[in-house]
Coordinates of C-alpha atoms and ligand atoms in Angstrom, one line a residue:
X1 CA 112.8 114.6 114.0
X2 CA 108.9 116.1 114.7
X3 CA 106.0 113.8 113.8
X4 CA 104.7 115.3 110.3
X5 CA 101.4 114.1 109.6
X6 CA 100.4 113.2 106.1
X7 CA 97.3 114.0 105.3
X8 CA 97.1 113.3 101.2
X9 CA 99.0 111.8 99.2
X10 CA 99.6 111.7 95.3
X11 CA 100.5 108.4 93.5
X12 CA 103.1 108.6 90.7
X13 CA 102.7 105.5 89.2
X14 CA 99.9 103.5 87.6
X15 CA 98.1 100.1 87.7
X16 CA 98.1 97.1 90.4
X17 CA 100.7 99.0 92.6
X18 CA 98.7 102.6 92.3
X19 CA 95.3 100.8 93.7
X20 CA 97.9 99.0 96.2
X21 CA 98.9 101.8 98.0
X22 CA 96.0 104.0 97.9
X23 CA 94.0 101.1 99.7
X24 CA 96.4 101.5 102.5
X25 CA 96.2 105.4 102.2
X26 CA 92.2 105.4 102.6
X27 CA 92.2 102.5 105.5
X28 CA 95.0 105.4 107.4
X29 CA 92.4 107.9 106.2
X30 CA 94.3 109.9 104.0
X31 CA 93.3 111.5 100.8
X32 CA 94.7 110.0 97.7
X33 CA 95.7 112.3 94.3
X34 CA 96.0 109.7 91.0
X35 CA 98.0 111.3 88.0
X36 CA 97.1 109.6 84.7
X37 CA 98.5 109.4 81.2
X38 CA 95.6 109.8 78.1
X39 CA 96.0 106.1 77.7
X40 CA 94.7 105.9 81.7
X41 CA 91.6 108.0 81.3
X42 CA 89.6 105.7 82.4
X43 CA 92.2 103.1 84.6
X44 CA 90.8 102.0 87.8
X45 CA 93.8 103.9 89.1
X46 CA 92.6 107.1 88.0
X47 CA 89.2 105.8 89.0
X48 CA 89.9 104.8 92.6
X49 CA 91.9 108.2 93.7
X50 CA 89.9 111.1 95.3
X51 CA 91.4 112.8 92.6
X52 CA 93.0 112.6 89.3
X53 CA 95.1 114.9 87.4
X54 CA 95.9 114.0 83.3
X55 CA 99.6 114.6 83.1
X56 CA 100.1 114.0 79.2
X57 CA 100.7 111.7 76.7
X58 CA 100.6 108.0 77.0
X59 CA 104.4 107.3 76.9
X60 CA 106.4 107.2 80.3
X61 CA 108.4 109.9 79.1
X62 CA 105.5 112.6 78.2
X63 CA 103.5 111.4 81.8
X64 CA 105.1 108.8 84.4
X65 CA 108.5 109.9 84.1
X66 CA 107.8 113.5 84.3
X67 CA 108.7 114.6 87.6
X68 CA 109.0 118.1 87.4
X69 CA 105.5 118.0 86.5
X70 CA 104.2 115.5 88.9
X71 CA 105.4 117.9 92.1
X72 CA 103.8 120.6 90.5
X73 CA 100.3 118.7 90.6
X74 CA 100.6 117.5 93.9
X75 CA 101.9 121.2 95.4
X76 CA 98.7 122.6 93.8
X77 CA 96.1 119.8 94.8
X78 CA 97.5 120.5 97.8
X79 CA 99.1 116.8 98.6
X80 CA 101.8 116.4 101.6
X81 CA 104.2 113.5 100.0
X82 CA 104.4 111.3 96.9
X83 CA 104.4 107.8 96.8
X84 CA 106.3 106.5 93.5
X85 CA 105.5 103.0 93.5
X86 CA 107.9 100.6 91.7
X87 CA 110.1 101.1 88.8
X88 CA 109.4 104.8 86.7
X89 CA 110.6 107.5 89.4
X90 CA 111.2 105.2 91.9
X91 CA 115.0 104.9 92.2
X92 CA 115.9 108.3 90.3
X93 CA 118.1 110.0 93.5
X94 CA 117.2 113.1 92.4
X95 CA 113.3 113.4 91.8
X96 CA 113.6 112.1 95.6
X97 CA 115.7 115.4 96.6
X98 CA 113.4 117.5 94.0
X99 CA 110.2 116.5 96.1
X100 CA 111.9 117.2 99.5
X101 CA 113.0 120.3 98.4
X102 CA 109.8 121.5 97.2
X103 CA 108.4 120.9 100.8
X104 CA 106.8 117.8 99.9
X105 CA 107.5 114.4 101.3
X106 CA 109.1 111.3 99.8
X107 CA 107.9 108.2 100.8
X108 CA 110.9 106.5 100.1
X109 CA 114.6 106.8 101.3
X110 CA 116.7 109.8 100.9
X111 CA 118.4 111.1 97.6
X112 CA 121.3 110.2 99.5
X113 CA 120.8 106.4 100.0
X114 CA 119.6 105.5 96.6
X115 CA 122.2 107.4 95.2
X116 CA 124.7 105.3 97.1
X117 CA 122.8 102.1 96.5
X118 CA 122.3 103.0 92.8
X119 CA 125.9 102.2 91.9
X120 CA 126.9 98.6 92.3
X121 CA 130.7 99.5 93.3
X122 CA 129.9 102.1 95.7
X123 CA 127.0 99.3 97.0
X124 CA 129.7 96.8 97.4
X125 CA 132.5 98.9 99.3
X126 CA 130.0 99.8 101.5
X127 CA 129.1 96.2 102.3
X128 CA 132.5 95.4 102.3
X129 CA 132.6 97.3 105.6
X130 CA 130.5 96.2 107.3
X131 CA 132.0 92.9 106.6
X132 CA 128.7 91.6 104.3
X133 CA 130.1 88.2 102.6
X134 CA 130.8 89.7 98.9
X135 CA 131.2 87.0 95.5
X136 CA 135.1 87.3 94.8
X137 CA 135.9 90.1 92.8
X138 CA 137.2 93.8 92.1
X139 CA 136.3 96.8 94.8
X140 CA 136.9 99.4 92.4
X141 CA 136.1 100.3 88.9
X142 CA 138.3 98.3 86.2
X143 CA 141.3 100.7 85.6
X144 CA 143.4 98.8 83.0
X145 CA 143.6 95.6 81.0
X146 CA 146.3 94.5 83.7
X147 CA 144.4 94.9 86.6
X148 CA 141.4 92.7 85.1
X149 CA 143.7 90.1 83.9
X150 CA 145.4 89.9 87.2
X151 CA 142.4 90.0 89.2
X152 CA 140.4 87.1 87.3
X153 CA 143.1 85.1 87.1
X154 CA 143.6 85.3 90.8
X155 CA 140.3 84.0 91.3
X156 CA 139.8 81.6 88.2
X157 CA 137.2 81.7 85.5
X158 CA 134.5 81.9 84.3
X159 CA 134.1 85.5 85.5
X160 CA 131.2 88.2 85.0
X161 CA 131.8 91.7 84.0
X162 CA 129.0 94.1 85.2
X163 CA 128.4 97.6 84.7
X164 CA 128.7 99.7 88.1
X165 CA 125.6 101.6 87.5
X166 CA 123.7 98.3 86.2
X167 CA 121.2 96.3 88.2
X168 CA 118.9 93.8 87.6
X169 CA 121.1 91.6 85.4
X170 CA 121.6 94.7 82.4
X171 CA 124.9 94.9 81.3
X172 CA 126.3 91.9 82.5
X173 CA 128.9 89.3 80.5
X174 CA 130.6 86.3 81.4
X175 CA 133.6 85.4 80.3
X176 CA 135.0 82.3 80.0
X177 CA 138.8 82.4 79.0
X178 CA 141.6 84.5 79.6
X179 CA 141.5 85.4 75.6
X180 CA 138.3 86.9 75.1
X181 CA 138.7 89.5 78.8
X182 CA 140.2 92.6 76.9
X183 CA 137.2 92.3 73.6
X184 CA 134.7 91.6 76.7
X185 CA 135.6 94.8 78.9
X186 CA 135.6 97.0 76.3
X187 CA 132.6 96.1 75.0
X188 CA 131.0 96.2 78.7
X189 CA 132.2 99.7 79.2
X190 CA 130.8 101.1 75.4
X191 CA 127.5 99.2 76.5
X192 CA 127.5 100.5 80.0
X193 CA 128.8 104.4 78.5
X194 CA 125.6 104.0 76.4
X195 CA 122.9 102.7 78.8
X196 CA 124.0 104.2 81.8
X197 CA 126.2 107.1 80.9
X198 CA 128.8 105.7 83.1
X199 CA 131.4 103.3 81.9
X200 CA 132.6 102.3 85.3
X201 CA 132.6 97.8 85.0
X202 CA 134.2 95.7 87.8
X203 CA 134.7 91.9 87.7
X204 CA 133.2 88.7 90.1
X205 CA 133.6 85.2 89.9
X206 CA 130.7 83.7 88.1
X207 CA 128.4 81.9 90.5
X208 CA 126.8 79.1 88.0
X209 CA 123.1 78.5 88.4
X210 CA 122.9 80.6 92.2
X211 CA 119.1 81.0 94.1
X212 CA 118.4 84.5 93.7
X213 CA 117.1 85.2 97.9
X214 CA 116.3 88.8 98.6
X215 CA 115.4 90.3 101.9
X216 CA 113.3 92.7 103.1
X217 CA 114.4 95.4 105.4
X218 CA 112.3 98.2 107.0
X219 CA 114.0 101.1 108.4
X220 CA 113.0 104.2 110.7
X221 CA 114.5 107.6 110.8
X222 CA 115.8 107.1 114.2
X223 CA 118.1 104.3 113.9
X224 CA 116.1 101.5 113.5
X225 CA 116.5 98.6 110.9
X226 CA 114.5 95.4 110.7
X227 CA 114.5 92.6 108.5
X228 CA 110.9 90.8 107.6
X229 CA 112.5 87.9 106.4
X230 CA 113.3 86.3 103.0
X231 CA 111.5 86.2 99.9
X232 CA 113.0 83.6 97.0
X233 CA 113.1 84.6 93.6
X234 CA 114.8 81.9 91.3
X235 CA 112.3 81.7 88.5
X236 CA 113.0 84.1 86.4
X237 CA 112.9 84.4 82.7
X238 CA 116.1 87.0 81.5
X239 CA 116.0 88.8 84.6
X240 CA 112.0 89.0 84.9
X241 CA 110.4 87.1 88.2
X242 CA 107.5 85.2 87.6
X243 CA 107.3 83.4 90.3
X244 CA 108.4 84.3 93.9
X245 CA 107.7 82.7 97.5
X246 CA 108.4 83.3 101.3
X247 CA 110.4 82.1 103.0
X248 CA 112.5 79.9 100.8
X249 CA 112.3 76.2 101.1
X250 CA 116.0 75.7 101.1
X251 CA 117.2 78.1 104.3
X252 CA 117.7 77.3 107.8
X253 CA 117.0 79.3 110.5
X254 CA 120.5 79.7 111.2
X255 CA 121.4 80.8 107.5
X256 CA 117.9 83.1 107.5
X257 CA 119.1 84.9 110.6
X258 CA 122.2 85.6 109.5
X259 CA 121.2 87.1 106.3
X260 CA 118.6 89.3 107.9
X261 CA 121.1 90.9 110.1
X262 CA 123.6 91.1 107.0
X263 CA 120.6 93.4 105.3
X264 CA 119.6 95.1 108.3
X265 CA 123.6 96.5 108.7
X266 CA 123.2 97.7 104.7
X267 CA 120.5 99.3 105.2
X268 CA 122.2 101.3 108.8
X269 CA 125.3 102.0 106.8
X270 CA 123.6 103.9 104.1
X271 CA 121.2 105.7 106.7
X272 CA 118.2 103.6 105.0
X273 CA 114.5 104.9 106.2
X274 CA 111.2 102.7 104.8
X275 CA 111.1 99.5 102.5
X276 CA 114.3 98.5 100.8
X277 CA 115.4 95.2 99.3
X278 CA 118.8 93.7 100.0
X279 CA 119.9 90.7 97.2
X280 CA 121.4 88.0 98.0
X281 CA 123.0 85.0 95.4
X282 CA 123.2 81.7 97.3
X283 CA 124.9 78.8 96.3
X284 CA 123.9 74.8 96.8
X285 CA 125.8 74.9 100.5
X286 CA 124.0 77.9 101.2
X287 CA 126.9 80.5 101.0
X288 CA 125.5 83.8 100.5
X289 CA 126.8 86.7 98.6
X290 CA 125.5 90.2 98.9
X291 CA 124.5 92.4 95.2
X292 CA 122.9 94.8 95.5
X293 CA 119.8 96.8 97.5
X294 CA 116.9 98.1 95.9
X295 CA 115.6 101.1 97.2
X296 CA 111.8 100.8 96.4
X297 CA 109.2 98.9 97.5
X298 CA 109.1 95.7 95.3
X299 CA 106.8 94.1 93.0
X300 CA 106.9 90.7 95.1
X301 CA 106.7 92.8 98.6
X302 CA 102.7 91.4 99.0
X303 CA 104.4 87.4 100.0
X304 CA 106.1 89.2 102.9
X305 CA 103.0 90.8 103.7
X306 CA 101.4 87.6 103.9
X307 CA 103.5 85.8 106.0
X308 CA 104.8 88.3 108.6
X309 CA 101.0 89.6 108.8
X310 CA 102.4 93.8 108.3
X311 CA 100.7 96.2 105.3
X312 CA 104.8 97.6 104.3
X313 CA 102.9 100.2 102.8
X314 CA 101.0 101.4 105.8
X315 CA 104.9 101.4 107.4
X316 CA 106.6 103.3 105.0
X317 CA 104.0 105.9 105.3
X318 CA 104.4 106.1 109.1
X319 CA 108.2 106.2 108.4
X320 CA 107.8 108.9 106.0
X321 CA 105.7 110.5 108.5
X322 CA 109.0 110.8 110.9
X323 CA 107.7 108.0 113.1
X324 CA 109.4 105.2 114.9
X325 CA 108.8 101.1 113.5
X326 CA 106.0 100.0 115.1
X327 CA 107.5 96.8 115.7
X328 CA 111.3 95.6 116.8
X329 CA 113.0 92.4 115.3
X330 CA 111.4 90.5 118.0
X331 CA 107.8 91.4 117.5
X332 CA 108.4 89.9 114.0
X333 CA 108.0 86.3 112.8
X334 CA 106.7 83.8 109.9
X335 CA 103.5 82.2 109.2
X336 CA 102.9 79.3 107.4
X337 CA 104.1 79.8 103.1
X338 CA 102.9 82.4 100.4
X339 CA 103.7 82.4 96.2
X340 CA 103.5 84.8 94.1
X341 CA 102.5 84.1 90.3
X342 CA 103.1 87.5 87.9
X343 CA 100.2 87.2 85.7
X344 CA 101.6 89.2 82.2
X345 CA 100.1 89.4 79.0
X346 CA 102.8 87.1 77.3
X347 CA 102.6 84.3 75.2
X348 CA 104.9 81.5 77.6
X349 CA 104.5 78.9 73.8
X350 CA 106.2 82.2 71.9
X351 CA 109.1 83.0 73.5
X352 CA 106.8 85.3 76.3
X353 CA 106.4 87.9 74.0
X354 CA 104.2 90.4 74.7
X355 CA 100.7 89.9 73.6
X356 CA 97.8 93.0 73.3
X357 CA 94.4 93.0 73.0
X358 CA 90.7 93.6 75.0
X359 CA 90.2 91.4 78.1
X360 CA 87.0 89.7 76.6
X361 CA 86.7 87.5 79.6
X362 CA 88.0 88.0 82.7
X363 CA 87.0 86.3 85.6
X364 CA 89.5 86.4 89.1
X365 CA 89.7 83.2 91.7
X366 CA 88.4 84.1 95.6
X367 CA 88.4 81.8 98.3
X368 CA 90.5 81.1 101.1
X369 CA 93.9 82.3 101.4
X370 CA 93.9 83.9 97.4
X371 CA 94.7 87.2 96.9
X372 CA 94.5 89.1 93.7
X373 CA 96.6 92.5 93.1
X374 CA 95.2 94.0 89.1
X375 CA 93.7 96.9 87.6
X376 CA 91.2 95.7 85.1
X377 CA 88.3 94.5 85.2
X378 CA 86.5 92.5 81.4
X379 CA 86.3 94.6 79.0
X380 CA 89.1 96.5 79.3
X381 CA 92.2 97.2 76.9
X382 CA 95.8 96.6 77.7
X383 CA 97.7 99.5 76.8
X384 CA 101.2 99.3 75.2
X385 CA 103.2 101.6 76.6
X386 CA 103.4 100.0 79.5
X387 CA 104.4 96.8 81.8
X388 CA 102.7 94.0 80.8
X389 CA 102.1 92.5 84.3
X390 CA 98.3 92.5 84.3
X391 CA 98.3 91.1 88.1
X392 CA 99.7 89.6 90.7
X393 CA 98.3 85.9 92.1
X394 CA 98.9 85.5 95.6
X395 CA 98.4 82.7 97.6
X396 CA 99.2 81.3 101.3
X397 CA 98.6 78.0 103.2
X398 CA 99.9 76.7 106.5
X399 CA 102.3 75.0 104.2
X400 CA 104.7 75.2 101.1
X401 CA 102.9 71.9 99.7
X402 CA 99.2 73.4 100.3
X403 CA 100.6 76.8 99.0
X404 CA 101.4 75.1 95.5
X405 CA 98.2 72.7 95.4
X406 CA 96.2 76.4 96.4
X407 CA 97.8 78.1 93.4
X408 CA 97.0 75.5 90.7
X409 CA 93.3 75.6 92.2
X410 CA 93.8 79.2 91.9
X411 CA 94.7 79.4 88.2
X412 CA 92.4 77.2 87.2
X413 CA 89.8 79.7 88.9
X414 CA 91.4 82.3 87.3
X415 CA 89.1 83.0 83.9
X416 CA 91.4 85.1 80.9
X417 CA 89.9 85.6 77.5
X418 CA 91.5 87.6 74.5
X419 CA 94.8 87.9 75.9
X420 CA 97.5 85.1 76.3
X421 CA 98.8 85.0 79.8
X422 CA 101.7 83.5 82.0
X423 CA 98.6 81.7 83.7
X424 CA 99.1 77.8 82.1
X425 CA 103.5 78.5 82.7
X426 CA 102.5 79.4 86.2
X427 CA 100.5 75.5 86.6
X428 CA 103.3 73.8 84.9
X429 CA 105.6 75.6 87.2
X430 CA 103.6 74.7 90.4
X431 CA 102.8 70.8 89.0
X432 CA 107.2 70.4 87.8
X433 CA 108.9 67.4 89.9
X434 CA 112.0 70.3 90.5
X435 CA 110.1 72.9 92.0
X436 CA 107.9 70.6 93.8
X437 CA 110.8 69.7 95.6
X438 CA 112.3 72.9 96.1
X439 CA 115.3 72.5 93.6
X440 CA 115.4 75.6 92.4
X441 CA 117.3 77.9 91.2
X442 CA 117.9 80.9 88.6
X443 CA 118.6 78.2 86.0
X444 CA 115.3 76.8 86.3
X445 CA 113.2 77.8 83.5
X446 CA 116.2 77.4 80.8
X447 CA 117.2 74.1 82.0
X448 CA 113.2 72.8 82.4
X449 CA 111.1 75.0 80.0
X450 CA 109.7 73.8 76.7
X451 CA 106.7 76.0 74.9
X452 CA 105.7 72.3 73.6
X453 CA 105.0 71.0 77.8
X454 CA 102.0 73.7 77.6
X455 CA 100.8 72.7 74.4
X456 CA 100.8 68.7 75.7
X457 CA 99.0 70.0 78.7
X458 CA 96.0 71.7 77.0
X459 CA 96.2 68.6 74.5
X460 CA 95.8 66.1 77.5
X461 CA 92.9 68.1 79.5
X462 CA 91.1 67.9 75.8
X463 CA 91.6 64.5 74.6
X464 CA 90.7 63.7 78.6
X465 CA 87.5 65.9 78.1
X466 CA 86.7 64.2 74.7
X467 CA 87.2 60.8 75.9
X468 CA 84.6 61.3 78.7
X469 CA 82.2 62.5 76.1
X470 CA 80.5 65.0 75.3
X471 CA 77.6 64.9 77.4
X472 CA 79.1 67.3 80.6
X473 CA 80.4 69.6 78.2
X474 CA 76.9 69.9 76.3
X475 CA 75.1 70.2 79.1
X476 CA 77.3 72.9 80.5
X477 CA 77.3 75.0 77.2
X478 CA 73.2 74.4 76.8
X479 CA 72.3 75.3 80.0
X480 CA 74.1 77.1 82.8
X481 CA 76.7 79.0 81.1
X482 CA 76.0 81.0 78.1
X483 CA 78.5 80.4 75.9
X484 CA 77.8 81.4 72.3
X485 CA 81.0 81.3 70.5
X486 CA 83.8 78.7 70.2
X487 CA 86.0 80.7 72.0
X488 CA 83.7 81.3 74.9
X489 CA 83.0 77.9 75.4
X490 CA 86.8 77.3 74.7
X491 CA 87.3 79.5 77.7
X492 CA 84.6 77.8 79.8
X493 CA 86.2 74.4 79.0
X494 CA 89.7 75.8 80.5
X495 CA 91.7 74.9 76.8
X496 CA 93.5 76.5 74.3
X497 CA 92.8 76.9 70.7
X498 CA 95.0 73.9 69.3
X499 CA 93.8 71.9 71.8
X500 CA 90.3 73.2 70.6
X501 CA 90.5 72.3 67.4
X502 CA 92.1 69.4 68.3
X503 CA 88.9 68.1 69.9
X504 CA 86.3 69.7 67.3
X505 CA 87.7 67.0 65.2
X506 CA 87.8 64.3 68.2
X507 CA 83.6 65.0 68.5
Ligands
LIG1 C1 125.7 87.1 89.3 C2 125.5 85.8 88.8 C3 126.5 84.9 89.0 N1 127.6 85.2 89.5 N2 126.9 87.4 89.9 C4 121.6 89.0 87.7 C5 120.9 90.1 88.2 C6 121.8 90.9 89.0 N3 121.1 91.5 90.1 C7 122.9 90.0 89.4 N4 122.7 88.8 88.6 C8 123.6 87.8 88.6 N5 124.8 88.0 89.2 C9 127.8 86.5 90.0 N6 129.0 86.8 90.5 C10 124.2 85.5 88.3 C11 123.3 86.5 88.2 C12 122.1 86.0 87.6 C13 120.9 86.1 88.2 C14 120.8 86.6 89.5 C15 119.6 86.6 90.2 C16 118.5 86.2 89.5 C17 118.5 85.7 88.3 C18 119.7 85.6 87.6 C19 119.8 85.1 86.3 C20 120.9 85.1 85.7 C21 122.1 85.6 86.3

């Protein structure tokens, strides 16, 4: 295994995670290639590479996902390897073994690992082992009504179905009685023929209300595996993170360690090399059951960062480059508590869904121990094809406490005009008794969550604002800020529009 230098590299992905690894590509000195859909013309991706290429039209189909097309930009611009970022190519086995065989490297594991990671069954068998604890459950694909009826009543419902080449929570169904199993599978395997082209389904116990703990693993292409600790991921909304933290606030050492080495033999018995993912469920006595790995580098991979002080990205690349981990499991260890708020263009009071529009404001928090991963800057539009994650808030303190008090200062630094944004969940999340205390789990927001609780939040800061008068809030508006519409100064006073209105009428 020779060292192969890379000396340029081409993105295949857009936004925050684009900017994210070309940062690390110019601090390494290496020459960065963006590709760019006509909706992206003038994205601070496109903006920030050496140089661009326009690779068609704005939906992932006609530009991100074209991968054919993607090689043949970066053979011609003259690029050693392709980075593909988080979800579009990422995981697809085989645009990893098209770029290898055009002489190109991936910076990513082999076709060969993801394509073994990529379906659930042939995930778990492996686990299995290598003697990984595994939820209850079926080791093969669900042959016959009689082997599913045998199998969940061996280990007692409520059971989940889920689709083999699934992930992330699609094609999953619980069942709850032993009369509705035979409607429920065959409706799992149409769904999962459909979505996935494979019909393959295979049973577990249903674990109610588990933590969702994930952990990260870095792997070289001589043998080595280490885990960077945990990262805890139990507020989601249907399968989306919003929030995420590291390390979790409910392990022990003992538990931590013993999950680290679980991931680290995953990612050895699939022949892992760079940044992968293994997922863990845990229940309230801290069992832990093994799900899946993801073979990308992840959304929420800047809180590891943070606390174990490495740039993954800056690793992979060396990885990719045929070089050995620059640091063993011993080098490696936690500092101090970092969370992760996803700010999207949603609306948390309807139902998150996804709002569009012009950034008309758009000021980010600085200060100690705040970072901000984005690509936009005021005055920008968000697109529609795409994610609606607009950035990533990051924080870290010496503490989980000071980490939580540091993101509500941080939000309420954070200035977003003409979009609605998970910004005002994010407070309520940091501010909620629960999560205070670290009693969390993947339940969280369904059991906790009313639009309403934002609403009486915004109501509160105005009728507060109101009741002091309205002297501080003239003189702000007539002087230093220059607020000339109700919305601005809406936006200066940190309050919605109901709320607004609310306290028009109070003056
Ligand atoms: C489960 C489960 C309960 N029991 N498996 C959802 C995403 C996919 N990676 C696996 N998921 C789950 N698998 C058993 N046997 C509950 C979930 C689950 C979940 C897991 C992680 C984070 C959020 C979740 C939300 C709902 C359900």
């Amino acid at each position: 295994m020779e060292f192969r230098k890379i000396n340029k590299i081409l993105i295949a992905n857009r936004g925050e995670i684009a900017i994210r690894v070309m940062r690390t590509a110019k601090e390494m000195g290496i020459k960065t290639v963006a590709v760019y859909s006509t909706a992206d013309r003038t994205a601070l991706h496109t903006r920030y590479a050496d140089e661009a290429v326009c690779i068609g039209d704005p939906p992932s189909n006609q530009s991100y996902l074209l991968g054919d097309k993607i090689i043949a930009v970066a053979k011609e611009l003259g690029a050693d390897a392709i980075h593909p970022g988080y979800g579009f190519l990422s995981e697809n086995a085989d645009f990893s073994a098209a770029v290898e065989a055009a002489g190109l490297v991936f910076i990513g594991p082999s076709a060969e690992s993801i394509r073994q990671m990529g379906s659930k069954i042939a995930a778990k068998e492996t686990a299995k082992k290598h003697n990984i604890p595994l939820v209850p459950g079926t080791e093969k694909a669900i042959q016959s009504l009689e082997e599913a009826t045998s199998i969940a009543n061996a280990i007692g419902y409520p059971i989940l179905i889920k689709a083999s080449a699934g992930g992330g929570g699609k094609g999953m169904r619980v069942v709850n009685e032993a009369k509705d199993l035979q409607e429920q599978i065959e409706m799992a395997q149409s769904e999962a023929k459909s979505a996935f082209g494979d019909a393959s389904v295979f049973i577990e116990k249903y674990i109610a209300a588990p933590r969702h703990i994930e952990i990260q693993v870095m792997a070289d292409k001589h043998g080595n595996a280490v885990y960077l600790f945990e990262r805890e991921c139990s507020i989601q909304r249907r399968h989306q993170k919003l929030v995420e933290e590291a390390p979790s606030a409910c392990l022990t050492p003992a538990v931590r360690q013993a999950m680290g080495e679980c991931a680290v033999r995953v990612a050895l018995a699939c022949n892992y090399s760079g940044a992968g993912t293994v997922e863990f469920l845990v229940d309230e006595k801290l069992n832990f059951y093994f799900l899946e790995m993801n073979t990308r580098l992840q959304v929420e991979h800047p809180v590891t960062e943070i606390i174990v002080g490495k740039d993954l990205v800056a690793e992979q690349i060396k990885v990719a480059q045929n070089e050995k981990l620059s640091y063993s499991q011993l080098d490696l260890h936690m500092n101090g508590h970092a969370i992760e708020l996803r700010v999207c263009a949603e609306d948390p009071m309807n139902n998150f869904l996804p709002d569009i529009g012009t950034l008309t404001m758009y000021r980010k928090p600085q200060g100690t121990g705040v970072r901000v991963d984005d690509a936009y800057e005021e005055g920008m539009a968000i697109p529609i094809y795409y994610d609606p994650m607009i950035a990533k808030l990051i924080v870290h303190a010496p503490t989980r406490e000071m980490a939580m008090d540091r993101m509500i200062r941080a939000i309420d630094e954070y200035k977003v005009n003409g979009i609605q944004t998970t910004l005002a969940f994010g407070k309520w999340v940091m501010q909620h008794e629960a999560f205070r205390r670290g009693a969390i789990d993947t339940g969280f927001i369904g059991k906790y969550f009313k639009p309403e609780q934002l609403k009486v939040e915004d109501e509160g800061e105005a009728l507060v604002a109101a009741l002091l008068g309205g002297m501080s809030f003239e003189n702000n508006v007539n002087t230093s800020k220059s607020a000339s519409s109700n919305s601005e100064m809406r936006v200066e006073a940190g309050i919605g529009s109901a709320a607004w209105e609310k306290r028009k009428g109070l003056r």
